[in-house]
Amino acid sequence: MRNIKLNANIKNCDDFYSKLLAAHDGLSDEESENFNSRLILILANHIGDERILEEAIEMAKEK
Amino acid sequence: MSENFEKILYKYKKMVDQDFKNPSHHRVVIVGAGPVGLCAAIDLTLHGVKVTVIDESEKVSSGSRAICVSKRTLEISDRLGVGKKMLEKGVVWNLGKVLFENRKIYEFNLLPEEGHEYPAFINLQQYYVEEYLVERIRQLQGEGHPVEIRGKNKVQKVTAQKNQVLLDIETPDGIYSLSCDWLVACDGPRSTVRSSLGLDFEGQIFEDNFLIADVTMDVDFPTERRFWFDPSFNKGQSALLHKQPDGVWRIDLQLGWDIDKEEEKKKENVIPRLKAMLGEELNFNLEWVSIYTFQCMKMEKFKHGRILFAGDSAHQVSPFGARGANSGVQDADNLCWKLKLVLDGSSPESLLDTYNYERVMAADENILNSSRSTDFITPKSKASMRFRNAVLALSEKYEFARPLVNSGRLSTPTTYDGSMLNSSDHMNEPRRSRVGAPCPDLPLKDGFLLNKTGKGFCIFCFNTETKIDKGSFPVDVKIINIQEDSSNRDFIFDRFLGEYKEAIYLIRPDQHIAARWPFFDANSIKKAICTAMGN
Ligand SMILES: Cc1cc2nc3c(=O)[nH]c(=O)nc-3n(C[C@H](O)[C@H](O)[C@H](O)COP(=O)(O)OP(=O)(O)OC[C@H]3O[C@@H](n4cnc5c(N)ncnc54)[C@H](O)[C@@H]3O)c2cc1C
């Protein structure tokens, strides 16, 4: 049993998605990567729960 | 160069047994009078065991070595009789600054937890520590204890025999042999004892070089620790500035593994770097500079028959976190009471297998922490570099990211979870004082708790005046009754009682917790003492 949410949880998902892309506009690949790293850390801290974080890492490993 | 390096501490003297035809027999021989060997010598002496310390030199270990002495080392030193002296001389620091590419990103105050006799850390040069330990041995000798230190005695060869160990020792008067029941090998990273037995380290994790400099400055710099990630004067590496007693400053410049040591050590290369670090206008004097190579690795086992390895002879760590000498002193702390019980016949020899279990576990923890720090400080891949820099960038503005910054997690003692000497834990909390953990300190009306434990087992009775009949115990146990009062109430609940109103703790001679109960039961206490003695 997973603890991580697997149902769709973002209400205006199109808005979120376009904001995510917009944030990368005009960034070089390197800057984009750095942006993503910061974003992951900010979100991870917000989640906090180690079980969820571990599950998320495992899920992201699936290709 | 500091004159402290030159002081003769244990001058060579020819001993009568050097001329004996057959090797003279000793109970316990300690090879190496570094911090670990000296602590072990004092501890065993206090236990009434006769020890002979053998060292190839006559002086303190030369060069810039350990400076960061942890609270646990101070507590152990207190028990050995040198803690207060170390604290008096040492520099206590709380303020730390973290810099990234030359700009300060944040500062922190360690804000040490109250209610402990000793601070989390002091800075004190290793040569002072060794000198104080030797002075303590002289004092014990003055009181009639039979401990001796033999300077300019170099162990050449060690032969393990059944139930004893044979040593060949080289001196200015030639070679002689000694035998002993037990040998404690504290002869440092290049241990002759280890190589002589054909043993080696396993699992080297990484290797790194550091330029270590001790400087004096003619200005009053604040007492703080500064740590640089990727500064302009040491691109892609780290730097550390730390204060020591006598106005000496320690500088660590990480150099990486692939360097030309001779080139890096040249004054014309060192001085400009230090100037860039300290400020062009500052005048400083170079006391000592050298390059050290650090590795992270350990022996597979610290006990080989009658030979026990402790300190750097058994394990090595990188300097981040000050885990070398601090963990070595804890090896000695763990070992000596066990050896005493075995020598007395009160415990089986297998008690010493728990030395191996517990201290290998501690070495693993230290190596893990050291390697994690290194992964943060010198990222090995593009992705880890990105995350590292993201953490540093975020921590400039946001507090949440600061705990992720890893410039070395300063040495704390290991909790011996899963040790055979542990009894089952009858309390759910506090977690910090679970069975296996080092006992926290506590202020009492007349001093501090850890200071009162002495050298044997102890029972702490919190808020319960139980009549304990010590007669049925297999060893002498000291009982300390502690009643809460308005001044220490919060500490007692936070550190020992948690949700409970009263509690009984069984404390091992090395001040680790062997068992605890929220109630009194004479039989369980007796059983727990036997378990903690390896019976
Ligand atoms: C630059 C630097 C900074 C450090 N900073 C810290 C720190 O801040 N905190 C910390 O905890 N640790 C630190 N360390 C690590 C610390 O110095 C070592 O962990 C510590 O010295 C280990 O003590 P030891 O007694 O095991 O071995 P050693 O100190 O190496 O002592 C070994 C002794 O054995 C003797 N010996 C060796 N071979 C023989 C032989 N064949 N016969 C007889 N005698 C022999 C030697 O003469 C020596 O006296 C630092 C180390 C360095 C180099």
XYZ file of C-alpha atoms and ligand atoms in Angstrom:
651
model
C 0.000 0.000 0.000
C 1.292 3.379 -0.946
C 0.804 6.454 1.175
C 1.451 8.895 -1.610
C -1.600 10.377 -3.335
C -2.262 8.691 -6.662
C -5.521 10.406 -7.546
C -5.483 13.707 -9.424
C -5.017 16.349 -6.743
C -4.440 19.632 -8.579
C -7.655 21.449 -9.354
C -6.714 23.730 -12.230
C -4.146 21.400 -13.596
C -3.798 23.169 -16.946
C -3.002 26.398 -15.139
C -0.407 24.699 -12.999
C 1.183 23.021 -15.987
C 1.482 26.186 -18.003
C 2.942 28.052 -15.019
C 5.531 25.328 -14.650
C 6.491 25.619 -18.319
C 6.434 29.413 -18.225
C 8.913 29.396 -15.379
C 11.401 27.725 -17.713
C 10.872 30.204 -20.532
C 14.088 31.826 -21.623
C 16.222 29.663 -19.345
C 19.243 27.813 -20.642
C 19.315 24.064 -20.039
C 21.647 24.641 -17.130
C 19.381 27.290 -15.584
C 16.376 25.035 -16.052
C 18.108 22.205 -14.261
C 19.007 24.512 -11.400
C 15.456 25.782 -11.238
C 14.167 22.225 -11.042
C 16.588 21.388 -8.258
C 15.390 24.312 -6.191
C 11.772 23.440 -6.889
C 12.243 19.835 -5.796
C 13.825 20.915 -2.526
C 11.068 23.427 -1.796
C 8.341 20.867 -2.477
C 10.131 18.110 -0.588
C 10.385 20.276 2.472
C 6.704 21.134 2.238
C 5.810 17.450 2.111
C 8.183 16.599 4.916
C 6.803 13.088 5.451
C 9.737 10.751 4.802
C 7.544 7.875 3.670
C 5.927 10.011 0.970
C 9.291 11.349 -0.146
C 10.732 7.866 -0.407
C 7.748 6.627 -2.388
C 7.982 9.620 -4.696
C 11.656 8.884 -5.361
C 10.842 5.256 -6.098
C 8.000 6.246 -8.434
C 10.201 8.706 -10.291
C 12.709 5.912 -10.925
C 10.093 4.080 -13.016
C 10.486 5.098 -16.599
C 56.648 26.128 15.173
C 55.041 25.552 18.490
C 57.378 24.526 21.294
C 54.688 22.154 22.502
C 55.778 19.692 19.843
C 59.256 19.535 21.291
C 58.520 18.850 24.921
C 59.789 15.445 26.048
C 56.930 13.763 27.855
C 58.146 10.215 28.394
C 61.863 10.000 28.109
C 63.483 6.725 27.223
C 64.831 4.863 30.219
C 66.354 1.435 30.121
C 64.215 -1.042 32.047
C 65.609 -4.082 33.822
C 63.471 -6.501 31.830
C 65.242 -5.455 28.628
C 68.158 -7.615 29.748
C 66.106 -10.639 30.767
C 66.751 -13.822 28.882
C 63.078 -14.628 28.610
C 60.465 -12.009 27.806
C 58.955 -10.509 30.943
C 55.229 -10.951 31.183
C 52.742 -8.095 31.457
C 48.994 -8.172 31.957
C 48.044 -5.482 29.500
C 50.296 -3.726 27.022
C 49.059 -0.691 25.133
C 50.956 0.158 21.970
C 50.774 3.895 21.243
C 50.618 6.897 23.552
C 48.325 8.983 21.356
C 45.067 10.258 22.818
C 43.443 6.837 22.584
C 46.262 4.808 24.156
C 46.663 7.339 26.950
C 42.949 7.365 27.763
C 42.928 3.574 27.832
C 45.982 3.566 30.110
C 44.339 5.916 32.609
C 41.028 4.092 32.515
C 42.584 0.679 33.120
C 44.782 2.107 35.859
C 41.734 3.547 37.601
C 40.233 0.067 37.362
C 43.273 -1.272 39.169
C 44.725 -3.039 36.134
C 48.480 -2.807 35.677
C 49.287 -1.416 32.216
C 52.448 -0.792 30.241
C 52.321 1.768 27.448
C 54.861 1.467 24.641
C 55.532 4.364 22.251
C 58.151 4.840 19.596
C 58.518 8.533 20.326
C 59.061 10.557 23.504
C 56.870 13.496 22.617
C 53.340 14.484 21.735
C 52.295 13.679 18.186
C 53.836 16.357 16.063
C 52.059 18.614 13.624
C 48.629 20.109 13.503
C 46.179 17.460 14.428
C 42.848 17.264 16.231
C 41.403 20.463 17.600
C 37.682 19.796 18.010
C 36.932 17.953 21.237
C 33.359 16.775 21.600
C 31.147 16.822 24.661
C 31.310 13.046 24.967
C 35.114 13.118 24.974
C 34.968 15.785 27.678
C 32.605 13.665 29.765
C 34.893 10.661 29.426
C 37.894 12.839 30.258
C 36.037 14.071 33.294
C 35.728 10.514 34.521
C 39.438 10.043 33.838
C 40.251 13.228 35.765
C 41.247 15.708 33.037
C 37.909 17.072 31.762
C 37.891 20.293 33.773
C 41.434 21.127 32.777
C 40.615 20.660 29.103
C 37.523 22.833 29.381
C 39.476 25.554 31.147
C 42.083 25.771 28.400
C 39.784 25.141 25.431
C 37.962 27.664 23.295
C 34.191 27.358 23.463
C 32.483 28.445 20.276
C 28.836 28.741 19.310
C 28.730 31.045 16.317
C 29.151 29.608 12.847
C 29.143 31.334 9.475
C 28.528 29.601 6.176
C 29.927 31.178 3.029
C 29.315 30.270 -0.589
C 31.588 31.659 -3.285
C 32.925 34.253 -0.810
C 29.611 35.704 0.350
C 28.068 34.898 3.676
C 24.800 33.065 3.152
C 23.833 32.643 6.765
C 25.096 32.263 10.284
C 23.995 30.024 13.090
C 24.301 29.850 16.826
C 24.716 26.351 18.230
C 22.696 27.444 21.268
C 23.836 24.536 23.374
C 21.214 22.668 25.319
C 21.232 23.724 28.939
C 21.729 21.462 31.900
C 24.957 19.742 30.874
C 28.276 20.147 32.622
C 30.166 20.272 29.318
C 29.508 22.240 26.123
C 28.848 20.526 22.785
C 32.417 21.217 21.664
C 35.615 22.931 22.580
C 38.640 23.599 20.431
C 41.877 22.440 21.992
C 45.076 21.379 20.277
C 45.782 17.666 20.403
C 49.187 18.328 21.971
C 47.477 19.850 24.998
C 45.133 16.891 25.296
C 48.044 14.448 25.162
C 50.068 16.498 27.612
C 47.202 16.615 30.133
C 46.704 12.874 29.815
C 50.397 12.203 30.445
C 50.302 14.552 33.450
C 47.378 12.552 34.777
C 49.371 9.346 34.398
C 52.258 10.948 36.304
C 49.809 11.896 39.023
C 48.511 8.321 39.220
C 52.073 7.030 39.390
C 52.650 9.476 42.248
C 49.736 7.866 44.037
C 51.420 4.514 43.715
C 49.696 3.086 40.641
C 51.977 0.776 38.671
C 51.288 2.284 35.199
C 54.338 2.965 33.036
C 55.044 4.627 29.692
C 58.101 3.504 27.784
C 59.324 6.139 25.326
C 61.528 5.287 22.337
C 60.207 1.756 22.401
C 59.194 0.868 18.878
C 57.170 -2.245 18.332
C 58.669 -4.146 15.438
C 56.771 -7.332 15.429
C 53.752 -8.844 17.123
C 53.102 -12.545 17.387
C 49.748 -13.836 18.516
C 50.072 -17.001 20.569
C 47.473 -19.012 22.325
C 46.295 -16.902 25.276
C 49.139 -14.428 25.035
C 50.846 -11.988 22.701
C 54.548 -11.598 22.090
C 56.115 -8.255 21.137
C 59.544 -7.466 19.738
C 60.527 -3.954 20.688
C 63.358 -1.822 19.363
C 65.042 0.662 21.715
C 68.247 2.740 21.765
C 69.724 -0.215 23.723
C 68.720 -2.813 21.209
C 65.816 -5.136 20.744
C 63.977 -6.932 23.539
C 60.777 -8.907 23.883
C 57.732 -8.709 26.113
C 54.723 -10.918 26.448
C 51.266 -9.955 27.648
C 47.833 -11.418 28.266
C 46.125 -8.673 26.283
C 47.412 -6.185 23.776
C 45.576 -2.959 23.003
C 46.749 -1.597 19.664
C 46.467 2.195 19.676
C 49.365 2.738 17.311
C 47.570 4.957 14.853
C 46.795 4.854 11.146
C 49.978 3.064 10.102
C 49.664 0.519 12.897
C 52.597 -1.869 13.073
C 50.493 -4.253 15.115
C 47.974 -4.401 12.301
C 50.517 -4.969 9.532
C 52.519 -7.379 11.631
C 49.448 -9.594 11.896
C 48.875 -9.330 8.163
C 45.638 -7.427 8.687
C 44.429 -4.461 6.697
C 41.639 -1.940 6.307
C 38.685 -2.820 4.164
C 36.367 -0.790 1.978
C 38.166 2.425 1.357
C 35.448 4.885 0.466
C 37.424 7.879 -0.726
C 40.655 9.733 -0.377
C 41.115 13.474 -0.080
C 43.998 15.845 0.607
C 43.914 18.824 2.904
C 46.298 21.657 3.424
C 46.256 22.270 7.154
C 47.720 25.504 8.466
C 47.910 26.945 11.951
C 48.399 30.709 12.001
C 48.552 33.442 14.593
C 47.122 36.857 13.772
C 47.691 40.231 15.318
C 44.017 41.200 15.299
C 41.098 40.116 17.383
C 39.078 37.974 15.060
C 35.698 36.877 16.468
C 35.456 33.407 18.046
C 33.491 31.705 15.326
C 33.706 28.904 12.818
C 33.720 29.918 9.177
C 33.077 27.416 6.464
C 33.360 28.239 2.770
C 31.832 26.259 -0.057
C 33.592 26.812 -3.348
C 35.458 30.024 -2.439
C 37.457 31.919 -5.077
C 40.697 31.147 -3.220
C 40.014 27.413 -3.342
C 37.797 26.841 -6.380
C 35.568 23.796 -6.339
C 36.677 22.847 -2.830
C 35.994 23.943 0.731
C 37.753 25.933 3.416
C 37.440 26.156 7.170
C 38.651 28.674 9.719
C 38.506 27.810 13.399
C 39.901 29.311 16.591
C 42.191 27.488 19.016
C 43.678 28.529 22.365
C 46.741 30.822 22.503
C 45.442 32.947 19.610
C 46.119 30.207 17.066
C 43.783 29.782 14.099
C 43.280 26.549 12.233
C 42.804 26.684 8.490
C 41.740 23.651 6.472
C 41.882 23.933 2.706
C 40.499 20.938 0.921
C 42.635 20.146 -2.123
C 41.011 17.131 -3.744
C 42.700 13.824 -4.424
C 44.660 14.505 -7.558
C 47.260 17.066 -6.514
C 50.965 17.764 -6.411
C 51.627 17.819 -2.685
C 55.075 19.388 -2.843
C 53.839 22.173 -5.068
C 50.824 22.947 -2.862
C 52.931 23.111 0.272
C 55.281 25.809 -1.061
C 55.059 29.060 0.850
C 54.626 31.071 -2.348
C 51.494 29.065 -3.074
C 50.137 28.958 0.453
C 50.488 32.614 1.445
C 48.400 34.148 -1.385
C 45.603 31.708 -0.660
C 45.580 32.530 3.001
C 45.644 36.234 2.202
C 42.637 35.846 -0.076
C 40.901 33.992 2.718
C 41.768 36.244 5.647
C 41.955 39.607 3.882
C 44.956 41.235 2.207
C 45.509 43.758 4.972
C 45.779 41.184 7.748
C 49.165 40.230 9.183
C 49.559 36.628 10.166
C 52.280 34.233 11.151
C 52.443 30.706 9.831
C 52.991 28.350 12.772
C 52.632 25.120 10.925
C 51.607 23.979 7.484
C 51.381 20.544 5.996
C 49.312 18.362 3.747
C 47.376 15.424 5.071
C 45.676 12.691 3.129
C 42.458 11.457 4.657
C 40.633 8.279 3.921
C 37.467 6.659 5.159
C 37.911 3.007 6.021
C 38.022 0.537 8.856
C 39.210 -2.911 9.805
C 36.670 -5.645 9.417
C 37.040 -6.655 13.068
C 38.557 -4.746 15.976
C 39.204 -7.847 18.058
C 41.631 -10.513 16.938
C 42.099 -13.063 19.673
C 43.955 -11.323 22.494
C 44.614 -8.209 20.422
C 42.190 -5.307 20.459
C 42.391 -2.387 18.050
C 41.242 1.076 19.101
C 41.364 4.533 17.520
C 43.055 5.294 14.203
C 44.657 1.855 14.058
C 41.142 0.449 13.622
C 39.361 3.128 11.611
C 39.922 6.292 9.647
C 37.581 9.136 8.776
C 37.830 12.386 6.858
C 38.162 15.449 9.101
C 34.616 16.731 8.521
C 32.827 16.298 11.806
C 35.876 15.800 14.041
C 35.266 12.114 14.414
C 38.810 10.735 14.578
C 40.132 11.259 18.073
C 36.636 11.668 19.482
C 35.543 8.248 18.325
C 38.876 6.712 19.337
C 38.446 7.927 22.911
C 35.027 6.298 22.902
C 36.633 3.053 21.759
C 38.816 3.163 24.864
C 35.820 4.065 27.018
C 33.931 1.066 25.675
C 36.826 -1.336 25.976
C 38.434 -0.764 29.361
C 35.634 -1.778 31.719
C 35.017 -4.896 29.678
C 38.669 -5.850 29.776
C 38.677 -5.299 33.521
C 35.714 -7.630 34.035
C 37.313 -10.295 31.837
C 40.662 -9.997 33.628
C 38.885 -10.365 36.961
C 37.106 -13.473 35.742
C 33.766 -11.774 36.406
C 32.790 -11.939 32.738
C 33.545 -14.406 29.952
C 35.991 -13.438 27.211
C 33.053 -13.156 24.856
C 32.218 -9.842 26.551
C 34.985 -8.423 24.390
C 33.125 -9.495 21.264
C 30.617 -6.801 22.179
C 33.475 -4.292 22.026
C 33.877 -5.361 18.435
C 30.131 -5.185 17.729
C 29.532 -1.827 19.362
C 32.595 -0.023 18.098
C 32.421 -1.382 14.547
C 28.875 -0.061 14.569
C 30.151 3.332 15.727
C 32.870 3.320 13.065
C 30.266 2.567 10.393
C 28.175 5.470 11.620
C 31.167 7.791 11.579
C 32.205 6.716 8.110
C 28.645 7.143 6.853
C 28.460 10.660 8.256
C 31.873 11.525 6.925
C 31.067 10.296 3.430
C 27.753 12.153 3.368
C 29.523 15.374 4.301
C 32.048 14.775 1.566
C 29.289 14.144 -0.962
C 27.801 17.506 -0.085
C 31.059 19.429 0.056
C 32.589 17.972 -3.114
C 29.715 16.841 -5.326
C 30.706 13.965 -7.570
C 28.204 14.471 -10.405
C 26.468 17.311 -12.198
C 23.176 16.464 -10.522
C 24.657 16.410 -7.028
C 26.423 19.704 -7.734
C 23.099 21.230 -8.787
C 21.313 20.057 -5.675
C 24.170 21.209 -3.475
C 24.114 24.671 -5.016
C 20.319 24.768 -4.819
C 20.479 24.015 -1.096
C 23.051 26.747 -0.566
C 21.122 29.283 -2.641
C 17.855 28.553 -0.838
C 19.458 28.622 2.581
C 20.509 32.211 2.035
C 16.857 33.248 2.115
C 14.990 30.386 3.726
C 15.640 28.701 7.008
C 14.157 25.385 5.921
C 17.103 24.623 3.657
C 19.785 25.242 6.281
C 19.644 21.859 7.979
C 20.461 20.305 4.594
C 23.742 22.216 4.445
C 26.366 19.664 5.422
C 29.780 21.027 6.286
C 30.401 18.129 8.653
C 28.029 16.740 11.254
C 29.907 17.155 14.483
C 30.695 13.987 16.352
C 28.074 12.627 18.707
C 28.232 9.276 20.499
C 26.640 6.208 18.935
C 23.620 4.507 20.476
C 24.330 0.791 20.651
C 20.986 -0.380 19.296
C 20.820 -4.137 19.101
C 23.797 -4.808 21.358
C 23.831 -8.102 23.212
C 24.410 -6.178 26.422
C 21.066 -4.392 26.172
C 18.062 -5.609 28.120
C 14.647 -5.026 26.647
C 13.417 -1.482 27.025
C 10.445 -1.157 29.374
C 9.785 2.481 28.559
C 8.465 4.002 25.323
C 10.190 7.301 25.848
C 12.248 9.450 26.062
C 13.842 8.154 22.890
C 17.159 9.874 23.483
C 17.750 7.764 26.570
C 16.613 4.450 25.142
C 18.532 1.311 26.013
C 21.951 1.453 24.341
C 22.114 5.264 24.321
C 24.771 7.302 26.088
C 23.228 8.641 29.280
C 22.402 12.368 29.089
C 23.761 14.664 31.787
C 21.563 16.346 34.387
C 22.130 19.220 36.782
C 21.759 18.249 40.449
C 21.793 20.373 43.572
C 25.434 19.587 44.102
C 26.930 19.220 40.632
C 26.102 17.054 37.642
C 24.843 13.514 37.305
C 27.475 12.035 34.973
C 30.216 13.300 37.216
C 28.900 11.069 40.003
C 28.863 7.714 38.248
C 32.387 6.584 39.156
C 33.988 3.647 37.426
C 31.503 0.804 37.811
C 27.832 0.117 37.133
C 25.276 2.589 38.460
C 21.593 2.567 39.148
C 19.741 5.863 38.896
C 16.453 5.986 40.782
C 14.297 8.872 39.648
C 11.564 9.946 42.053
C 11.625 6.622 43.833
C 13.292 5.859 47.117
C 13.633 2.145 46.595
C 15.524 0.010 49.015
C 17.785 -1.927 46.698
C 19.645 -4.862 48.162
C 23.010 -4.741 46.450
C 24.142 -7.949 48.064
C 22.580 -10.113 45.372
C 24.316 -8.316 42.487
C 27.325 -9.964 40.813
C 29.366 -6.737 40.963
C 29.482 -3.613 43.042
C 26.856 -1.141 41.875
C 26.515 2.474 42.894
C 22.998 3.668 43.571
C 22.086 7.281 43.010
C 18.686 8.586 44.083
C 17.426 11.593 42.198
C 14.348 13.515 43.287
C 12.931 16.137 40.964
C 12.866 19.685 42.226
C 11.836 22.962 40.654
C 15.298 23.540 39.198
C 15.736 20.264 37.312
C 12.172 19.024 36.872
C 11.931 19.827 33.163
C 15.299 18.268 32.448
C 14.356 15.054 34.264
C 11.114 14.660 32.359
C 12.680 15.574 29.053
C 15.709 13.302 29.458
C 14.635 10.405 31.688
C 10.951 10.158 32.510
C 8.891 11.236 29.524
C 5.333 10.207 30.322
C 6.319 8.295 33.474
C 6.329 9.483 37.087
C 9.313 7.457 38.201
C 12.013 5.360 36.610
C 15.023 3.192 37.281
C 17.994 3.252 34.917
C 20.886 0.814 34.837
C 24.045 2.546 33.608
C 27.132 0.727 32.352
C 30.594 1.838 33.434
C 30.930 3.704 30.110
C 27.730 5.592 30.959
C 25.627 3.926 28.293
C 22.156 2.851 29.317
C 21.851 -0.925 29.758
C 18.227 -1.144 30.905
C 15.362 0.996 32.220
C 12.059 0.452 33.911
C 9.179 2.668 34.969
C 8.878 0.451 38.051
C 11.097 -1.321 40.558
C 11.747 -5.026 40.222
C 14.801 -6.363 41.988
C 14.972 -9.491 39.869
C 14.924 -7.692 36.534
C 17.684 -5.398 37.724
C 19.831 -8.335 38.704
C 19.192 -10.032 35.380
C 19.988 -6.841 33.468
C 23.305 -6.482 35.280
C 24.233 -10.032 34.298
C 23.225 -9.335 30.692
C 25.265 -6.128 30.601
C 28.261 -8.086 31.915
C 27.935 -10.513 29.041
C 26.871 -13.374 31.293
C 44.912 17.763 10.522
C 44.127 16.861 11.386
C 43.009 17.350 12.054
C 42.257 16.525 12.866
N 41.204 17.058 13.547
C 40.510 16.284 14.400
C 39.506 16.860 15.227
O 39.250 18.062 15.186
N 38.850 16.045 16.094
C 39.134 14.704 16.174
O 38.493 14.020 16.971
N 40.092 14.143 15.418
C 40.794 14.899 14.541
N 41.819 14.353 13.828
C 42.121 12.921 13.963
C 42.993 12.634 15.176
O 44.192 13.331 15.123
C 43.265 11.130 15.246
O 42.058 10.444 15.109
C 43.906 10.732 16.576
O 45.209 11.202 16.682
C 43.919 9.214 16.747
O 44.500 8.898 17.947
P 45.225 7.506 18.197
O 45.666 7.549 19.603
O 44.343 6.420 17.727
O 46.460 7.481 17.198
P 47.696 8.462 17.072
O 47.375 9.801 17.591
O 48.146 8.347 15.668
O 48.779 7.846 18.029
C 49.485 6.687 17.725
C 50.680 6.563 18.636
O 51.287 5.308 18.398
C 52.671 5.460 18.334
N 53.186 4.388 17.473
C 52.936 4.182 16.172
N 53.558 3.078 15.737
C 54.241 2.576 16.795
C 55.083 1.447 16.980
N 55.371 0.619 15.986
N 55.596 1.214 18.198
C 55.328 2.046 19.238
N 54.542 3.124 19.110
C 53.999 3.385 17.905
C 52.898 6.849 17.777
O 54.157 7.376 18.176
C 51.735 7.624 18.393
O 52.095 8.215 19.612
C 42.605 15.163 13.001
C 43.729 14.656 12.332
C 44.497 15.486 11.544
C 45.696 14.936 10.847
